[in-house]
Amino acid sequence: MASDSAFKRLPANPAAVVNIWVEGQPITARAGESVAAAVLAAGLGPTRTTPVSAAPRAPYCMMGVCFECLMEIDGQPNSQGCMTQVSEGMQVRFQQGAREPLENAS
Amino acid sequence: MSAALTPGHSDVDATVVGGGLVGLAIALGLQDQGRRVVIVDEGDIALRASRGNFGLVWVQGKGDTCADYARLTRLSARQWRAFADDLTDATGIDIQLSQIGGLYICLSDDELQQRQQMLASMRLEHNDDYPFELLDHTALKAKVPAIGPTVAGATWGPEDGHVNPLLLLRAMVERFLQRQGQLLTCGPVTRIEPITGGFRVHAGKQWNESTKVVLAAGLGNKTLAPQVGLSAPLQPNRGQVLIAERVRHFLDYPTGHVRQTGEGTIQCGDSKEDVGFDCGTTTDVLATIAARAVRMFPLLEQVRLVRSWGALRVMTPDGYPIYQQSEQYPGAYLVTCHSGVTLAAAHAGPIAAWIDSGQHPDDFALETFHGQRFSV
Amino acid sequence: MTRADSNTSTDYVDLAIIGSGPAGMAAAIDAAELGLRVAVIDEQPLPGGQIYRQVSQPALQDRSVLGPDYYYGESLVKQFSTAAIERIGNASVWEASANHLCLTRDGRSHQLHFKTLLLATGAQERPVPFPGWTTPGVMTCGAAQIMLKSSGLAPAEPVVIAGSGPLLLLVACQLLRAGIRIEALLETTPAANYRDALKALAGAVSGWRYLLKGARLMAELKRGGVNRRSGITNLRALADNQGKLDRISYHHRGREHQLACRTLLVHQGVVPNVQLSRALGIDHHWDELQQCWRPGIDRWGASSTANIFMAGDGGGIGGALVAELQGRIAALAIAAQRKQLSDSERDARAAPLQRELERQLAIRPFLDRLYRPAPAFLRPADETLVCRCEEVTAGEIRRIAREGCAGPNQAKAFSRAGMGPCQGRLCGLTVSQLMAEAREVPVSEVGYYRIRSPIKPITLGELAAMAAPTNPVKAARKSAQKG
């Protein structure tokens, strides 16, 4: 989880700050942005390992097509991080391999 | 596959029309007898039934109104292990056969009671040689901890099992090709012409000759059978299967409606191996299948559906197979059924042996499956 | 459940439009003005599509980064947002037929019935398989642009950009304007493409505005000191011991080079998003020039299926301005079909739009020839993962094709390629092309995956909630009797 892979926040128009938790770590996000963007801005990842070979993966297309950004968001496994907007207090976890069938079972 | 049919190719013993599970099993069985076999197959979007099935090797409840069908089914289930081992040894493909028993889950007491009565009458008919067990909710929960609180119980069939149907199809194709089988993907067979000493099978402008011809073309049999003096009164029936994403392993046994594959994906179906069929719109049917699956296993509620299958089942009026040689054109055979997975071992074994040598199996009366039962 | 509930106020409309990019927005505005009851469904909370993503609330302070072509979308979005249209954002359509669709929103599904459906689902980036493309840190140029638009985020440096197509240059310039250092811009466009493109120069000349734009982008990159190399082959992404991208290798003029980088942005053009049009059974044909499938539609956007229209990149790549024009033309045709407009009035109104459309499309033959991807990205080497979800390699697809596998649907069954959560979106084109190559037949003969609902994954619980409450028990009882 090296921070040298953090995406860079450019000078932006004002927006509310949203606090979320990623792998138990507090990060700040911009209101209206996706979970995947917030995670990349914090330099966190790889964001999952695959169920087939446990290979590391991270967001790829950012438009809901590739399903690489699947994460556990507020207890819901295999959520598309790039299609989910951040909300205050959100809990994000990185999945290792296949999801648990049960909510919050991991 | 772009190989062309060889005109005048007369050193072929049998042409099998249809490269699905049924045709492949027969072809493998004929190869076991040392025969040279050609399969003529329609192509990429033709294999609907074989690709859309549920993967059950299923015994319990099958043949409740036809004792010979129950016998055929159980014979196939017994021969399945050897059939699978042969495929795996030869191709290196693990088709994930597991025959440690299966569950037919009943949501209500009423349903459970009816199910028990049906199986009990089958046991009576088979002189007590018909194993099953009735599990109430507590007993079921002990076996399958993930079972939902409102499920009444289940019937347990120790002879039931399941297999990965896609790997099965692939292993059968590889095995067939290994033994110099010719698989011709050249579009649908348009005409079968009886000729001296055999048959000429036409697919468009191409044709192929062989001593015998086996019609295993699923619904395609309906139009081909009359060309060789047979009748295949088949109706398509849509069966739908939902496939959900991979989840960690939670279900050890196949059930009539829900099973977990070796990869971890979840299949939910309307149990076409064992049940009648739903009609109605796609959305309604899919929703009903999902609702039943979630009630059986509440942990599936948050699991995502990634695919669905609408496969066409090949149904005769009574739902049982037709195995029949043409009287008008001996050497032409009709093989049609809707349990291509369960019956694969029987098709590769006794049914192929009958086609090859005319020898009837001992375990059940083959005449039961003659098509003339529909013309009375 | 056939009625929409509190989340949406509508369960029946004259015209349902899927997608609120330029095509969907323009069609909706005009159709509403012509008196149709219109609903527009989009996966994003804000209208604009990917091209005008979040343009009504842009993240970036500096408007020069994304440039005027992006902010052009502001007025369209404004018109769309104030018109008498039912706007259903944050919603994914997971099933559609010729008279209804099912959409999921906030974890619940609804049905919407319609007389006419307009698919304005746009494009997706062409999948770019090459060794290492699944490495964390490899992303698409489109992804980088989406992050600029919606979050004001720029990729982690050092950045390398590799591939082919107009977006490649545009994204490079946009990042440069944002002050991001670009280590290298590696162009994979084969040299032969330049000669081939010259044949279509006539169209290019009439589309001179595009050529000028391209020349300006190149000049900007030069001024910015970007190391730009052309004729790149053998692109490969390499990971560090944590599995993250730390360098790439490539061949240039017969020699291998390596570059350290944290982000690699790749791009090989865009292709129509055909999931919904395929699921609806619309005819598709193989476009040899654009190397992709495109649905069969007429000059009004009418498809082979009655009452289903298409507009924008989903019906064939043309870009944002073309999409807007096609949306407006389709709206006229739909309104005329619904008798809101006479045929002669439709024709009169459409004529200037169609003339402008022709002007805008004049450049396409040139661009399509110039930016046709190198064969290595269309039919990658054996070791390359083709299906990212199920981790199936190109070699595996070739092997089963040679063994006699008839086409992509059987390949899917045999290899699991296309069975993962992306439902074949990132491997479908490649699998068809590989099978065509192995079987030595045209791609059109090989065909494509059969696409079925759900078009987007939904939970079993959500689907189950659409069943009538008594159904499962009744159905189970019925089945027990039959068993």
PDB file of N, CA, C and O in Angstrom, chain C residues 396-458:
ATOM      1  N   GLU C 396      -5.206 -20.524 -24.847  1.00  0.00           N
ATOM      2  CA  GLU C 396      -6.276 -21.473 -24.536  1.00  0.00           C
ATOM      3  C   GLU C 396      -7.416 -21.351 -25.555  1.00  0.00           C
ATOM      4  O   GLU C 396      -7.944 -22.361 -26.027  1.00  0.00           O
ATOM      5  N   ILE C 397      -7.775 -20.130 -25.891  1.00  0.00           N
ATOM      6  CA  ILE C 397      -8.842 -19.929 -26.872  1.00  0.00           C
ATOM      7  C   ILE C 397      -8.414 -20.503 -28.230  1.00  0.00           C
ATOM      8  O   ILE C 397      -9.184 -21.202 -28.896  1.00  0.00           O
ATOM      9  N   ARG C 398      -7.178 -20.231 -28.616  1.00  0.00           N
ATOM     10  CA  ARG C 398      -6.691 -20.774 -29.897  1.00  0.00           C
ATOM     11  C   ARG C 398      -6.717 -22.297 -29.877  1.00  0.00           C
ATOM     12  O   ARG C 398      -7.098 -22.940 -30.845  1.00  0.00           O
ATOM     13  N   ARG C 399      -6.293 -22.851 -28.745  1.00  0.00           N
ATOM     14  CA  ARG C 399      -6.217 -24.316 -28.655  1.00  0.00           C
ATOM     15  C   ARG C 399      -7.608 -24.935 -28.847  1.00  0.00           C
ATOM     16  O   ARG C 399      -7.778 -25.862 -29.637  1.00  0.00           O
ATOM     17  N   ILE C 400      -8.597 -24.413 -28.132  1.00  0.00           N
ATOM     18  CA  ILE C 400      -9.906 -25.051 -28.264  1.00  0.00           C
ATOM     19  C   ILE C 400     -10.534 -24.760 -29.630  1.00  0.00           C
ATOM     20  O   ILE C 400     -11.306 -25.558 -30.127  1.00  0.00           O
ATOM     21  N   ALA C 401     -10.166 -23.640 -30.236  1.00  0.00           N
ATOM     22  CA  ALA C 401     -10.672 -23.367 -31.587  1.00  0.00           C
ATOM     23  C   ALA C 401     -10.092 -24.396 -32.553  1.00  0.00           C
ATOM     24  O   ALA C 401     -10.796 -24.922 -33.416  1.00  0.00           O
ATOM     25  N   ARG C 402      -8.798 -24.679 -32.404  1.00  0.00           N
ATOM     26  CA  ARG C 402      -8.163 -25.655 -33.295  1.00  0.00           C
ATOM     27  C   ARG C 402      -8.728 -27.055 -33.084  1.00  0.00           C
ATOM     28  O   ARG C 402      -8.793 -27.862 -33.997  1.00  0.00           O
ATOM     29  N   GLU C 403      -9.140 -27.327 -31.835  1.00  0.00           N
ATOM     30  CA  GLU C 403      -9.705 -28.648 -31.545  1.00  0.00           C
ATOM     31  C   GLU C 403     -11.080 -28.842 -32.150  1.00  0.00           C
ATOM     32  O   GLU C 403     -11.667 -29.919 -32.043  1.00  0.00           O
ATOM     33  N   GLY C 404     -11.631 -27.790 -32.701  1.00  0.00           N
ATOM     34  CA  GLY C 404     -12.915 -27.961 -33.366  1.00  0.00           C
ATOM     35  C   GLY C 404     -14.057 -27.221 -32.699  1.00  0.00           C
ATOM     36  O   GLY C 404     -15.217 -27.418 -33.047  1.00  0.00           O
ATOM     37  N   CYS C 405     -13.738 -26.376 -31.733  1.00  0.00           N
ATOM     38  CA  CYS C 405     -14.772 -25.598 -31.065  1.00  0.00           C
ATOM     39  C   CYS C 405     -15.411 -24.655 -32.097  1.00  0.00           C
ATOM     40  O   CYS C 405     -14.732 -23.962 -32.841  1.00  0.00           O
ATOM     41  N   ALA C 406     -16.726 -24.662 -32.132  1.00  0.00           N
ATOM     42  CA  ALA C 406     -17.414 -24.007 -33.241  1.00  0.00           C
ATOM     43  C   ALA C 406     -17.402 -22.486 -33.163  1.00  0.00           C
ATOM     44  O   ALA C 406     -17.347 -21.814 -34.182  1.00  0.00           O
ATOM     45  N   GLY C 407     -17.478 -21.921 -31.995  1.00  0.00           N
ATOM     46  CA  GLY C 407     -17.570 -20.471 -31.911  1.00  0.00           C
ATOM     47  C   GLY C 407     -17.481 -19.996 -30.484  1.00  0.00           C
ATOM     48  O   GLY C 407     -17.228 -20.782 -29.571  1.00  0.00           O
ATOM     49  N   PRO C 408     -17.682 -18.692 -30.266  1.00  0.00           N
ATOM     50  CA  PRO C 408     -17.476 -18.113 -28.941  1.00  0.00           C
ATOM     51  C   PRO C 408     -18.386 -18.695 -27.853  1.00  0.00           C
ATOM     52  O   PRO C 408     -17.978 -18.752 -26.691  1.00  0.00           O
ATOM     53  N   ASN C 409     -19.581 -19.127 -28.232  1.00  0.00           N
ATOM     54  CA  ASN C 409     -20.463 -19.650 -27.185  1.00  0.00           C
ATOM     55  C   ASN C 409     -19.993 -21.000 -26.678  1.00  0.00           C
ATOM     56  O   ASN C 409     -20.068 -21.298 -25.491  1.00  0.00           O
ATOM     57  N   GLN C 410     -19.476 -21.796 -27.589  1.00  0.00           N
ATOM     58  CA  GLN C 410     -18.927 -23.062 -27.129  1.00  0.00           C
ATOM     59  C   GLN C 410     -17.581 -22.834 -26.434  1.00  0.00           C
ATOM     60  O   GLN C 410     -17.258 -23.508 -25.462  1.00  0.00           O
ATOM     61  N   ALA C 411     -16.822 -21.864 -26.915  1.00  0.00           N
ATOM     62  CA  ALA C 411     -15.551 -21.538 -26.260  1.00  0.00           C
ATOM     63  C   ALA C 411     -15.806 -21.090 -24.829  1.00  0.00           C
ATOM     64  O   ALA C 411     -15.053 -21.413 -23.908  1.00  0.00           O
ATOM     65  N   LYS C 412     -16.873 -20.354 -24.652  1.00  0.00           N
ATOM     66  CA  LYS C 412     -17.262 -19.896 -23.320  1.00  0.00           C
ATOM     67  C   LYS C 412     -17.558 -21.094 -22.423  1.00  0.00           C
ATOM     68  O   LYS C 412     -17.075 -21.180 -21.287  1.00  0.00           O
ATOM     69  N   ALA C 413     -18.316 -22.031 -22.963  1.00  0.00           N
ATOM     70  CA  ALA C 413     -18.660 -23.225 -22.194  1.00  0.00           C
ATOM     71  C   ALA C 413     -17.413 -24.047 -21.866  1.00  0.00           C
ATOM     72  O   ALA C 413     -17.292 -24.603 -20.785  1.00  0.00           O
ATOM     73  N   PHE C 414     -16.484 -24.101 -22.804  1.00  0.00           N
ATOM     74  CA  PHE C 414     -15.310 -24.944 -22.611  1.00  0.00           C
ATOM     75  C   PHE C 414     -14.249 -24.290 -21.724  1.00  0.00           C
ATOM     76  O   PHE C 414     -13.512 -24.975 -21.033  1.00  0.00           O
ATOM     77  N   SER C 415     -14.133 -22.974 -21.796  1.00  0.00           N
ATOM     78  CA  SER C 415     -12.996 -22.332 -21.117  1.00  0.00           C
ATOM     79  C   SER C 415     -13.416 -21.411 -19.978  1.00  0.00           C
ATOM     80  O   SER C 415     -12.572 -20.944 -19.237  1.00  0.00           O
ATOM     81  N   ARG C 416     -14.695 -21.097 -19.871  1.00  0.00           N
ATOM     82  CA  ARG C 416     -15.251 -20.118 -18.937  1.00  0.00           C
ATOM     83  C   ARG C 416     -14.958 -18.676 -19.357  1.00  0.00           C
ATOM     84  O   ARG C 416     -15.339 -17.746 -18.646  1.00  0.00           O
ATOM     85  N   ALA C 417     -14.289 -18.456 -20.487  1.00  0.00           N
ATOM     86  CA  ALA C 417     -14.080 -17.080 -20.939  1.00  0.00           C
ATOM     87  C   ALA C 417     -15.438 -16.415 -21.142  1.00  0.00           C
ATOM     88  O   ALA C 417     -16.303 -16.976 -21.800  1.00  0.00           O
ATOM     89  N   GLY C 418     -15.623 -15.262 -20.550  1.00  0.00           N
ATOM     90  CA  GLY C 418     -16.888 -14.545 -20.705  1.00  0.00           C
ATOM     91  C   GLY C 418     -17.932 -14.883 -19.656  1.00  0.00           C
ATOM     92  O   GLY C 418     -19.033 -14.369 -19.681  1.00  0.00           O
ATOM     93  N   MET C 419     -17.566 -15.747 -18.704  1.00  0.00           N
ATOM     94  CA  MET C 419     -18.550 -16.156 -17.693  1.00  0.00           C
ATOM     95  C   MET C 419     -18.434 -15.372 -16.395  1.00  0.00           C
ATOM     96  O   MET C 419     -19.175 -15.616 -15.462  1.00  0.00           O
ATOM     97  N   GLY C 420     -17.474 -14.485 -16.302  1.00  0.00           N
ATOM     98  CA  GLY C 420     -17.275 -13.752 -15.055  1.00  0.00           C
ATOM     99  C   GLY C 420     -18.197 -12.562 -14.931  1.00  0.00           C
ATOM    100  O   GLY C 420     -19.099 -12.380 -15.748  1.00  0.00           O
ATOM    101  N   PRO C 421     -17.954 -11.736 -13.907  1.00  0.00           N
ATOM    102  CA  PRO C 421     -18.856 -10.608 -13.648  1.00  0.00           C
ATOM    103  C   PRO C 421     -18.941  -9.589 -14.775  1.00  0.00           C
ATOM    104  O   PRO C 421     -19.966  -8.944 -14.931  1.00  0.00           O
ATOM    105  N   CYS C 422     -17.896  -9.427 -15.602  1.00  0.00           N
ATOM    106  CA  CYS C 422     -18.005  -8.411 -16.663  1.00  0.00           C
ATOM    107  C   CYS C 422     -18.820  -8.939 -17.839  1.00  0.00           C
ATOM    108  O   CYS C 422     -19.111  -8.206 -18.779  1.00  0.00           O
ATOM    109  N   GLN C 423     -19.218 -10.201 -17.767  1.00  0.00           N
ATOM    110  CA  GLN C 423     -20.150 -10.785 -18.741  1.00  0.00           C
ATOM    111  C   GLN C 423     -19.658 -10.695 -20.175  1.00  0.00           C
ATOM    112  O   GLN C 423     -20.439 -10.524 -21.100  1.00  0.00           O
ATOM    113  N   GLY C 424     -18.334 -10.782 -20.337  1.00  0.00           N
ATOM    114  CA  GLY C 424     -17.777 -10.821 -21.687  1.00  0.00           C
ATOM    115  C   GLY C 424     -17.461  -9.469 -22.300  1.00  0.00           C
ATOM    116  O   GLY C 424     -17.005  -9.396 -23.434  1.00  0.00           O
ATOM    117  N   ARG C 425     -17.724  -8.398 -21.552  1.00  0.00           N
ATOM    118  CA  ARG C 425     -17.484  -7.060 -22.125  1.00  0.00           C
ATOM    119  C   ARG C 425     -16.019  -6.846 -22.491  1.00  0.00           C
ATOM    120  O   ARG C 425     -15.715  -6.102 -23.410  1.00  0.00           O
ATOM    121  N   LEU C 426     -15.106  -7.458 -21.719  1.00  0.00           N
ATOM    122  CA  LEU C 426     -13.694  -7.231 -21.973  1.00  0.00           C
ATOM    123  C   LEU C 426     -13.000  -8.364 -22.728  1.00  0.00           C
ATOM    124  O   LEU C 426     -11.808  -8.285 -22.971  1.00  0.00           O
ATOM    125  N   CYS C 427     -13.727  -9.418 -23.072  1.00  0.00           N
ATOM    126  CA  CYS C 427     -13.068 -10.472 -23.841  1.00  0.00           C
ATOM    127  C   CYS C 427     -13.813 -10.832 -25.115  1.00  0.00           C
ATOM    128  O   CYS C 427     -13.275 -11.513 -25.978  1.00  0.00           O
ATOM    129  N   GLY C 428     -15.068 -10.381 -25.238  1.00  0.00           N
ATOM    130  CA  GLY C 428     -15.903 -10.828 -26.349  1.00  0.00           C
ATOM    131  C   GLY C 428     -15.291 -10.574 -27.717  1.00  0.00           C
ATOM    132  O   GLY C 428     -15.226 -11.474 -28.559  1.00  0.00           O
ATOM    133  N   LEU C 429     -14.822  -9.343 -27.931  1.00  0.00           N
ATOM    134  CA  LEU C 429     -14.251  -9.012 -29.236  1.00  0.00           C
ATOM    135  C   LEU C 429     -13.018  -9.864 -29.521  1.00  0.00           C
ATOM    136  O   LEU C 429     -12.843 -10.388 -30.619  1.00  0.00           O
ATOM    137  N   THR C 430     -12.163  -9.995 -28.511  1.00  0.00           N
ATOM    138  CA  THR C 430     -10.916 -10.734 -28.705  1.00  0.00           C
ATOM    139  C   THR C 430     -11.188 -12.211 -28.979  1.00  0.00           C
ATOM    140  O   THR C 430     -10.561 -12.815 -29.854  1.00  0.00           O
ATOM    141  N   VAL C 431     -12.113 -12.793 -28.228  1.00  0.00           N
ATOM    142  CA  VAL C 431     -12.404 -14.218 -28.414  1.00  0.00           C
ATOM    143  C   VAL C 431     -12.923 -14.471 -29.830  1.00  0.00           C
ATOM    144  O   VAL C 431     -12.477 -15.400 -30.509  1.00  0.00           O
ATOM    145  N   SER C 432     -13.830 -13.623 -30.304  1.00  0.00           N
ATOM    146  CA  SER C 432     -14.333 -13.803 -31.676  1.00  0.00           C
ATOM    147  C   SER C 432     -13.193 -13.698 -32.692  1.00  0.00           C
ATOM    148  O   SER C 432     -13.109 -14.482 -33.635  1.00  0.00           O
ATOM    149  N   GLN C 433     -12.315 -12.721 -32.483  1.00  0.00           N
ATOM    150  CA  GLN C 433     -11.212 -12.519 -33.441  1.00  0.00           C
ATOM    151  C   GLN C 433     -10.222 -13.679 -33.406  1.00  0.00           C
ATOM    152  O   GLN C 433      -9.725 -14.113 -34.450  1.00  0.00           O
ATOM    153  N   LEU C 434      -9.936 -14.177 -32.194  1.00  0.00           N
ATOM    154  CA  LEU C 434      -8.993 -15.301 -32.089  1.00  0.00           C
ATOM    155  C   LEU C 434      -9.557 -16.552 -32.754  1.00  0.00           C
ATOM    156  O   LEU C 434      -8.845 -17.295 -33.429  1.00  0.00           O
ATOM    157  N   MET C 435     -10.845 -16.767 -32.572  1.00  0.00           N
ATOM    158  CA  MET C 435     -11.447 -17.974 -33.151  1.00  0.00           C
ATOM    159  C   MET C 435     -11.489 -17.870 -34.675  1.00  0.00           C
ATOM    160  O   MET C 435     -11.263 -18.856 -35.377  1.00  0.00           O
ATOM    161  N   ALA C 436     -11.765 -16.663 -35.156  1.00  0.00           N
ATOM    162  CA  ALA C 436     -11.780 -16.459 -36.609  1.00  0.00           C
ATOM    163  C   ALA C 436     -10.388 -16.731 -37.178  1.00  0.00           C
ATOM    164  O   ALA C 436     -10.249 -17.382 -38.217  1.00  0.00           O
ATOM    165  N   GLU C 437      -9.380 -16.252 -36.470  1.00  0.00           N
ATOM    166  CA  GLU C 437      -8.004 -16.464 -36.923  1.00  0.00           C
ATOM    167  C   GLU C 437      -7.659 -17.956 -36.924  1.00  0.00           C
ATOM    168  O   GLU C 437      -7.160 -18.488 -37.920  1.00  0.00           O
ATOM    169  N   ALA C 438      -7.980 -18.648 -35.819  1.00  0.00           N
ATOM    170  CA  ALA C 438      -7.614 -20.064 -35.713  1.00  0.00           C
ATOM    171  C   ALA C 438      -8.366 -20.916 -36.724  1.00  0.00           C
ATOM    172  O   ALA C 438      -7.838 -21.899 -37.237  1.00  0.00           O
ATOM    173  N   ARG C 439      -9.599 -20.527 -37.013  1.00  0.00           N
ATOM    174  CA  ARG C 439     -10.399 -21.334 -37.930  1.00  0.00           C
ATOM    175  C   ARG C 439     -10.298 -20.845 -39.362  1.00  0.00           C
ATOM    176  O   ARG C 439     -10.896 -21.419 -40.270  1.00  0.00           O
ATOM    177  N   GLU C 440      -9.560 -19.735 -39.539  1.00  0.00           N
ATOM    178  CA  GLU C 440      -9.351 -19.159 -40.871  1.00  0.00           C
ATOM    179  C   GLU C 440     -10.678 -18.838 -41.568  1.00  0.00           C
ATOM    180  O   GLU C 440     -10.905 -19.199 -42.724  1.00  0.00           O
ATOM    181  N   VAL C 441     -11.557 -18.214 -40.830  1.00  0.00           N
ATOM    182  CA  VAL C 441     -12.831 -17.758 -41.406  1.00  0.00           C
ATOM    183  C   VAL C 441     -13.051 -16.308 -40.968  1.00  0.00           C
ATOM    184  O   VAL C 441     -12.408 -15.846 -40.022  1.00  0.00           O
ATOM    185  N   PRO C 442     -13.932 -15.582 -41.651  1.00  0.00           N
ATOM    186  CA  PRO C 442     -14.189 -14.193 -41.231  1.00  0.00           C
ATOM    187  C   PRO C 442     -14.843 -14.131 -39.843  1.00  0.00           C
ATOM    188  O   PRO C 442     -15.562 -15.062 -39.457  1.00  0.00           O
ATOM    189  N   VAL C 443     -14.594 -13.031 -39.140  1.00  0.00           N
ATOM    190  CA  VAL C 443     -15.182 -12.853 -37.807  1.00  0.00           C
ATOM    191  C   VAL C 443     -16.702 -12.939 -37.886  1.00  0.00           C
ATOM    192  O   VAL C 443     -17.358 -13.491 -36.996  1.00  0.00           O
ATOM    193  N   SER C 444     -17.254 -12.427 -38.970  1.00  0.00           N
ATOM    194  CA  SER C 444     -18.715 -12.426 -39.107  1.00  0.00           C
ATOM    195  C   SER C 444     -19.269 -13.851 -39.071  1.00  0.00           C
ATOM    196  O   SER C 444     -20.387 -14.079 -38.618  1.00  0.00           O
ATOM    197  N   GLU C 445     -18.472 -14.811 -39.524  1.00  0.00           N
ATOM    198  CA  GLU C 445     -18.938 -16.194 -39.523  1.00  0.00           C
ATOM    199  C   GLU C 445     -18.842 -16.816 -38.137  1.00  0.00           C
ATOM    200  O   GLU C 445     -19.616 -17.697 -37.777  1.00  0.00           O
ATOM    201  N   VAL C 446     -17.877 -16.348 -37.353  1.00  0.00           N
ATOM    202  CA  VAL C 446     -17.671 -16.883 -36.001  1.00  0.00           C
ATOM    203  C   VAL C 446     -18.750 -16.387 -35.043  1.00  0.00           C
ATOM    204  O   VAL C 446     -19.225 -17.111 -34.181  1.00  0.00           O
ATOM    205  N   GLY C 447     -19.155 -15.122 -35.203  1.00  0.00           N
ATOM    206  CA  GLY C 447     -20.203 -14.582 -34.349  1.00  0.00           C
ATOM    207  C   GLY C 447     -19.704 -14.117 -33.000  1.00  0.00           C
ATOM    208  O   GLY C 447     -18.503 -13.935 -32.788  1.00  0.00           O
ATOM    209  N   TYR C 448     -20.638 -13.952 -32.078  1.00  0.00           N
ATOM    210  CA  TYR C 448     -20.342 -13.334 -30.789  1.00  0.00           C
ATOM    211  C   TYR C 448     -21.090 -14.085 -29.689  1.00  0.00           C
ATOM    212  O   TYR C 448     -21.967 -14.893 -29.955  1.00  0.00           O
ATOM    213  N   TYR C 449     -20.722 -13.790 -28.454  1.00  0.00           N
ATOM    214  CA  TYR C 449     -21.439 -14.355 -27.304  1.00  0.00           C
ATOM    215  C   TYR C 449     -22.933 -14.041 -27.416  1.00  0.00           C
ATOM    216  O   TYR C 449     -23.320 -12.948 -27.827  1.00  0.00           O
ATOM    217  N   ARG C 450     -23.725 -14.984 -26.986  1.00  0.00           N
ATOM    218  CA  ARG C 450     -25.152 -14.701 -26.856  1.00  0.00           C
ATOM    219  C   ARG C 450     -25.340 -13.969 -25.522  1.00  0.00           C
ATOM    220  O   ARG C 450     -24.939 -14.462 -24.472  1.00  0.00           O
ATOM    221  N   ILE C 451     -25.896 -12.783 -25.586  1.00  0.00           N
ATOM    222  CA  ILE C 451     -26.038 -11.966 -24.374  1.00  0.00           C
ATOM    223  C   ILE C 451     -27.464 -12.096 -23.843  1.00  0.00           C
ATOM    224  O   ILE C 451     -28.420 -11.940 -24.589  1.00  0.00           O
ATOM    225  N   ARG C 452     -27.558 -12.402 -22.565  1.00  0.00           N
ATOM    226  CA  ARG C 452     -28.881 -12.533 -21.944  1.00  0.00           C
ATOM    227  C   ARG C 452     -28.934 -11.691 -20.679  1.00  0.00           C
ATOM    228  O   ARG C 452     -27.897 -11.311 -20.142  1.00  0.00           O
ATOM    229  N   SER C 453     -30.142 -11.445 -20.186  1.00  0.00           N
ATOM    230  CA  SER C 453     -30.259 -10.742 -18.920  1.00  0.00           C
ATOM    231  C   SER C 453     -29.715 -11.661 -17.821  1.00  0.00           C
ATOM    232  O   SER C 453     -29.757 -12.874 -17.976  1.00  0.00           O
ATOM    233  N   PRO C 454     -29.215 -11.160 -16.720  1.00  0.00           N
ATOM    234  CA  PRO C 454     -29.132  -9.732 -16.410  1.00  0.00           C
ATOM    235  C   PRO C 454     -27.969  -9.050 -17.130  1.00  0.00           C
ATOM    236  O   PRO C 454     -26.866  -9.559 -17.127  1.00  0.00           O
ATOM    237  N   ILE C 455     -28.273  -7.905 -17.726  1.00  0.00           N
ATOM    238  CA  ILE C 455     -27.243  -7.135 -18.411  1.00  0.00           C
ATOM    239  C   ILE C 455     -26.244  -6.575 -17.410  1.00  0.00           C
ATOM    240  O   ILE C 455     -25.085  -6.349 -17.716  1.00  0.00           O
ATOM    241  N   LYS C 456     -26.717  -6.295 -16.203  1.00  0.00           N
ATOM    242  CA  LYS C 456     -25.828  -5.929 -15.092  1.00  0.00           C
ATOM    243  C   LYS C 456     -26.176  -6.855 -13.929  1.00  0.00           C
ATOM    244  O   LYS C 456     -27.340  -7.212 -13.756  1.00  0.00           O
ATOM    245  N   PRO C 457     -25.168  -7.249 -13.151  1.00  0.00           N
ATOM    246  CA  PRO C 457     -25.478  -8.159 -12.047  1.00  0.00           C
ATOM    247  C   PRO C 457     -26.442  -7.518 -11.047  1.00  0.00           C
ATOM    248  O   PRO C 457     -26.308  -6.360 -10.707  1.00  0.00           O
ATOM    249  N   ILE C 458     -27.439  -8.294 -10.630  1.00  0.00           N
ATOM    250  CA  ILE C 458     -28.303  -7.859  -9.525  1.00  0.00           C
ATOM    251  C   ILE C 458     -28.306  -8.980  -8.497  1.00  0.00           C
ATOM    252  O   ILE C 458     -27.976 -10.116  -8.824  1.00  0.00           O
TER     253      ILE C 458
END
